[in-house]
CSV table of C-alpha atoms in Angstrom, one decimal:
chain,number,residue,atom,x,y,z
C,218,ALA,CA,42.3,-35.4,33.9
C,219,GLN,CA,39.3,-37.6,34.8
C,220,SER,CA,35.8,-36.2,34.7
C,221,VAL,CA,32.2,-37.5,35.1
C,222,THR,CA,28.9,-36.2,33.6
C,223,GLN,CA,25.6,-37.0,35.2
C,224,LEU,CA,23.2,-36.6,32.5
C,225,ASP,CA,20.0,-35.9,34.6
C,226,SER,CA,19.9,-33.4,37.4
C,227,HIS,CA,16.5,-34.7,38.5
C,228,VAL,CA,14.8,-38.1,38.1
C,229,SER,CA,11.3,-38.8,39.3
C,230,VAL,CA,9.8,-42.4,39.5
C,231,SER,CA,6.9,-44.0,41.1
C,232,GLU,CA,7.4,-46.4,44.0
C,233,GLY,CA,7.8,-50.0,42.6
C,234,THR,CA,9.1,-48.9,39.2
C,235,PRO,CA,12.7,-49.2,37.9
C,236,VAL,CA,15.3,-46.6,38.5
C,237,LEU,CA,18.0,-45.5,36.0
C,238,LEU,CA,20.5,-42.8,36.8
C,239,ARG,CA,23.0,-42.1,34.1
C,240,CYS,CA,26.7,-41.3,34.3
C,241,ASN,CA,29.3,-40.9,31.6
C,242,TYR,CA,33.0,-40.7,32.4
C,243,SER,CA,36.1,-39.5,30.6
C,244,SER,CA,39.4,-41.3,31.2
C,245,SER,CA,42.5,-42.2,29.4
C,246,TYR,CA,42.6,-45.7,30.9
C,247,SER,CA,40.5,-48.1,32.9
C,248,PRO,CA,39.1,-46.1,35.7
C,249,SER,CA,37.8,-46.9,39.2
C,250,LEU,CA,34.2,-45.7,39.3
C,251,PHE,CA,31.8,-45.3,42.3
C,252,TRP,CA,28.3,-44.3,43.1
C,253,TYR,CA,27.6,-42.4,46.4
C,254,VAL,CA,24.3,-41.6,47.9
C,255,GLN,CA,23.5,-38.6,50.0
C,256,HIS,CA,20.2,-38.6,52.0
C,257,PRO,CA,19.0,-35.2,53.4
C,258,ASN,CA,21.1,-33.9,56.2
C,259,LYS,CA,23.2,-37.1,56.1
C,260,GLY,CA,26.8,-37.7,55.0
C,261,LEU,CA,27.7,-39.4,51.7
C,262,GLN,CA,27.6,-43.1,51.7
C,263,LEU,CA,29.2,-45.6,49.2
C,264,LEU,CA,26.7,-47.5,47.2
C,265,LEU,CA,29.0,-49.5,45.0
C,266,LYS,CA,32.4,-49.5,43.4
C,267,TYR,CA,33.9,-50.8,40.1
C,268,THR,CA,37.5,-51.7,39.8
C,269,SER,CA,37.7,-53.9,36.7
C,270,ALA,CA,36.9,-57.2,38.4
C,271,ALA,CA,33.4,-57.5,36.8
C,272,THR,CA,31.5,-55.2,34.6
C,273,LEU,CA,28.2,-55.6,36.5
C,274,VAL,CA,28.6,-54.4,40.1
C,275,LYS,CA,26.1,-55.0,42.9
C,276,GLY,CA,25.8,-52.6,45.7
C,277,ILE,CA,23.8,-52.0,48.7
C,278,ASN,CA,20.0,-51.7,48.9
C,279,GLY,CA,19.5,-53.5,45.6
C,280,PHE,CA,21.3,-51.1,43.4
C,281,GLU,CA,23.6,-52.2,40.6
C,282,ALA,CA,25.7,-50.6,38.0
C,283,GLU,CA,27.2,-51.7,34.7
C,284,PHE,CA,30.5,-50.6,33.4
C,285,LYS,CA,30.4,-50.2,29.6
C,286,LYS,CA,33.8,-49.2,28.3
C,287,SER,CA,32.7,-48.7,24.6
C,288,GLU,CA,30.1,-46.2,25.8
C,289,THR,CA,32.2,-44.8,28.6
C,290,SER,CA,29.1,-45.2,30.8
C,291,PHE,CA,28.5,-46.4,34.4
C,292,HIS,CA,24.7,-46.2,34.8
C,293,LEU,CA,23.1,-46.9,38.1
C,294,THR,CA,19.9,-49.1,38.2
C,295,LYS,CA,17.4,-50.6,40.6
C,296,PRO,CA,14.5,-52.8,39.5
C,297,SER,CA,12.0,-51.5,42.0
C,298,ALA,CA,12.2,-48.1,43.7
C,299,HIS,CA,11.4,-47.7,47.3
C,300,MET,CA,10.4,-44.5,49.1
C,301,SER,CA,13.6,-44.6,51.1
C,302,ASP,CA,15.6,-44.3,47.9
C,303,ALA,CA,14.8,-40.7,47.5
C,304,ALA,CA,18.1,-39.0,47.8
C,305,GLU,CA,20.9,-37.3,45.8
C,306,TYR,CA,23.2,-39.7,43.9
C,307,PHE,CA,26.8,-38.9,42.9
C,308,CYS,CA,28.9,-40.7,40.3
C,309,VAL,CA,32.6,-40.5,41.1
C,310,VAL,CA,35.8,-41.5,39.2
C,311,SER,CA,39.1,-41.8,40.9
C,312,ASP,CA,42.6,-41.3,39.6
C,313,TRP,CA,46.1,-41.9,41.0
C,314,VAL,CA,48.2,-38.7,40.7
C,315,TYR,CA,51.7,-38.8,41.9
C,316,ASN,CA,51.0,-41.8,44.1
C,317,PHE,CA,47.9,-40.2,45.7
C,318,ASN,CA,44.4,-41.1,45.1
C,319,LYS,CA,42.0,-38.2,43.8
C,320,PHE,CA,38.3,-38.4,43.5
C,321,TYR,CA,36.2,-36.4,40.9
C,322,PHE,CA,32.5,-36.0,41.6
C,323,GLY,CA,29.7,-35.5,39.1
C,324,SER,CA,27.1,-32.8,39.7
C,325,GLY,CA,24.6,-35.2,41.2
C,326,THR,CA,21.2,-36.6,40.4
C,327,LYS,CA,18.3,-35.9,42.7
C,328,LEU,CA,15.9,-39.0,42.8
C,329,ASN,CA,12.3,-38.3,43.8
C,330,VAL,CA,10.2,-41.4,44.5
C,331,LYS,CA,6.4,-40.8,44.3
C,332,PRO,CA,4.0,-42.9,46.3
S,1330,GLU,CA,34.4,-48.2,64.3
S,1331,ALA,CA,33.9,-44.6,64.9
S,1332,GLY,CA,33.2,-42.5,61.8
S,1333,VAL,CA,34.5,-39.2,60.6
S,1334,ALA,CA,33.5,-36.5,63.1
S,1335,GLN,CA,32.8,-32.9,62.1
S,1336,SER,CA,31.8,-29.8,64.0
S,1337,PRO,CA,30.0,-27.6,64.2
S,1338,ARG,CA,26.9,-29.1,62.3
S,1339,TYR,CA,25.6,-25.7,61.3
S,1340,LYS,CA,27.1,-22.2,61.3
S,1341,ILE,CA,25.6,-18.8,60.5
S,1342,ILE,CA,27.9,-15.8,60.1
S,1343,GLU,CA,27.9,-12.4,58.5
S,1344,LYS,CA,30.1,-11.7,55.5
S,1345,ARG,CA,33.7,-10.5,56.4
S,1346,GLN,CA,33.5,-12.6,59.6
S,1347,SER,CA,35.8,-15.6,60.2
S,1348,VAL,CA,34.8,-19.1,60.8
S,1349,ALA,CA,36.5,-22.4,61.5
S,1350,PHE,CA,35.5,-26.0,61.0
S,1351,TRP,CA,37.0,-29.1,62.7
S,1352,CYS,CA,37.3,-32.6,61.5
S,1353,ASN,CA,38.5,-35.8,63.2
S,1354,PRO,CA,39.1,-38.7,60.7
S,1355,ILE,CA,38.7,-42.3,61.4
S,1356,SER,CA,41.7,-43.6,63.4
S,1357,GLY,CA,44.6,-44.7,61.2
S,1358,HIS,CA,43.4,-43.0,58.0
S,1359,ALA,CA,46.4,-41.3,56.4
S,1360,THR,CA,44.5,-39.3,53.9
S,1361,LEU,CA,42.1,-36.4,54.8
S,1362,TYR,CA,40.0,-34.4,52.3
S,1363,TRP,CA,38.0,-31.3,52.6
S,1364,TYR,CA,35.3,-30.7,50.1
S,1365,GLN,CA,33.0,-27.7,49.4
S,1366,GLN,CA,29.5,-28.6,48.3
S,1367,ILE,CA,27.4,-25.7,47.0
S,1368,LEU,CA,23.7,-26.2,46.8
S,1369,GLY,CA,22.9,-28.1,43.5
S,1370,GLN,CA,26.5,-29.1,42.8
S,1371,GLY,CA,28.7,-32.1,43.4
S,1372,PRO,CA,31.5,-31.8,46.1
S,1373,LYS,CA,34.6,-29.9,45.0
S,1374,LEU,CA,37.9,-30.8,46.5
S,1375,LEU,CA,39.4,-27.9,48.4
S,1376,ILE,CA,42.5,-29.5,49.9
S,1377,GLN,CA,43.9,-33.0,50.4
S,1378,PHE,CA,46.3,-34.1,53.2
S,1379,GLN,CA,48.5,-37.2,53.3
S,1380,ASN,CA,49.3,-37.5,56.9
S,1381,ASN,CA,50.3,-33.9,57.9
S,1382,GLY,CA,51.4,-32.8,54.5
S,1383,VAL,CA,49.4,-31.1,51.7
S,1384,VAL,CA,49.2,-33.1,48.5
S,1385,ASP,CA,46.7,-31.0,46.6
S,1386,ASP,CA,45.4,-27.5,47.4
S,1387,SER,CA,45.0,-26.3,43.8
S,1388,GLN,CA,41.4,-25.3,44.2
S,1389,LEU,CA,41.7,-23.7,47.7
S,1390,PRO,CA,41.2,-19.9,47.6
S,1391,LYS,CA,44.3,-19.2,49.5
S,1392,ASP,CA,43.6,-15.5,50.0
S,1393,ARG,CA,40.8,-16.4,52.4
S,1394,PHE,CA,40.9,-20.2,53.1
S,1395,SER,CA,43.5,-22.0,55.2
S,1396,ALA,CA,43.7,-25.5,56.5
S,1397,GLU,CA,46.1,-27.5,58.7
S,1398,ARG,CA,46.3,-31.0,59.9
S,1399,LEU,CA,48.6,-30.9,62.9
S,1400,LYS,CA,50.3,-34.3,63.9
S,1401,GLY,CA,48.5,-35.9,60.9
S,1402,VAL,CA,45.3,-36.5,62.8
S,1403,ASP,CA,42.5,-34.0,63.1
S,1404,SER,CA,42.2,-31.0,60.8
S,1405,THR,CA,40.8,-27.4,60.8
S,1406,LEU,CA,39.6,-25.5,57.9
S,1407,LYS,CA,39.3,-21.7,58.3
S,1408,ILE,CA,37.7,-19.0,56.2
S,1409,GLN,CA,38.7,-15.4,56.9
S,1410,PRO,CA,37.0,-13.1,55.8
S,1411,ALA,CA,33.9,-15.0,54.6
S,1412,LYS,CA,32.0,-14.1,51.5
S,1413,LEU,CA,28.4,-14.7,50.5
S,1414,GLU,CA,29.5,-17.2,47.9
S,1415,ASP,CA,31.1,-19.3,50.6
S,1416,SER,CA,27.7,-20.5,51.8
S,1417,ALA,CA,28.0,-24.2,51.3
S,1418,VAL,CA,28.3,-27.5,53.0
S,1419,TYR,CA,31.9,-28.3,54.0
S,1420,LEU,CA,32.5,-32.0,54.0
S,1421,CYS,CA,35.4,-33.8,55.5
S,1422,ALA,CA,36.4,-37.3,54.3
S,1423,SER,CA,39.1,-39.7,55.2
S,1424,SER,CA,40.7,-42.7,53.5
S,1425,PRO,CA,43.3,-45.3,54.5
S,1426,TRP,CA,46.3,-44.9,52.2
S,1427,GLY,CA,46.1,-46.9,49.0
S,1428,ARG,CA,42.4,-47.7,49.5
S,1429,GLU,CA,40.0,-46.3,47.0
S,1430,LYS,CA,37.1,-45.6,49.4
S,1431,LEU,CA,36.1,-42.3,51.0
S,1432,PHE,CA,34.5,-42.2,54.5
S,1433,PHE,CA,32.5,-38.9,54.9
S,1434,GLY,CA,31.4,-36.9,57.9
S,1435,SER,CA,28.0,-35.4,58.1
S,1436,GLY,CA,29.3,-32.0,57.0
S,1437,THR,CA,29.1,-28.4,58.3
S,1438,GLN,CA,26.4,-26.3,56.7
S,1439,LEU,CA,27.6,-22.7,56.5
S,1440,SER,CA,25.4,-19.8,55.8
S,1441,VAL,CA,27.0,-16.4,55.1
S,1442,LEU,CA,24.5,-13.5,55.4
């Protein structure tokens, strides 16, 4: 079965500094990987998605993630944090099981952005 | 395009009471998911429907939880009787069949006292 590990439960950065949220996955083949964001009292929103077309994936709001098969990682980055980026971020891997798509969520990383 | 609708937004009940949550997915989405998100954890899949059939309910506590998706459209998740550990946000998501993208509702926050 697929699984994801988010290496940090909390990350705190200053506004204007880079963001790095780490995710490692386990998979027996090339997976589809996603990052979702959840703002307080809001639903989960897709940030970006990797499906083997390109290893560097650009998402919304200036976020991007790089798929590294050798390291089984899919870390999320942003060059310059904004206050509005404060939220919880989930790394997700998907798997096709008996012709149905299943999604496996990591435990989440809370991003705090300091003024 | 209307999003995934869920109600109620919040619910507070006492243990051993029953509660029901409703979800209306995006029109035309064949797959519907119910997730449980306990504070500090990632969403955990409770049940997955393909149209009106269940394709995965392996993590649904069937002694107290039930769910249905009549006519393959909206869905209801019920807990009876509720326990303290059921306090969580219950998220509904939908997806077009074959598409690797989840569309989430805003969730129902349940507090069991």
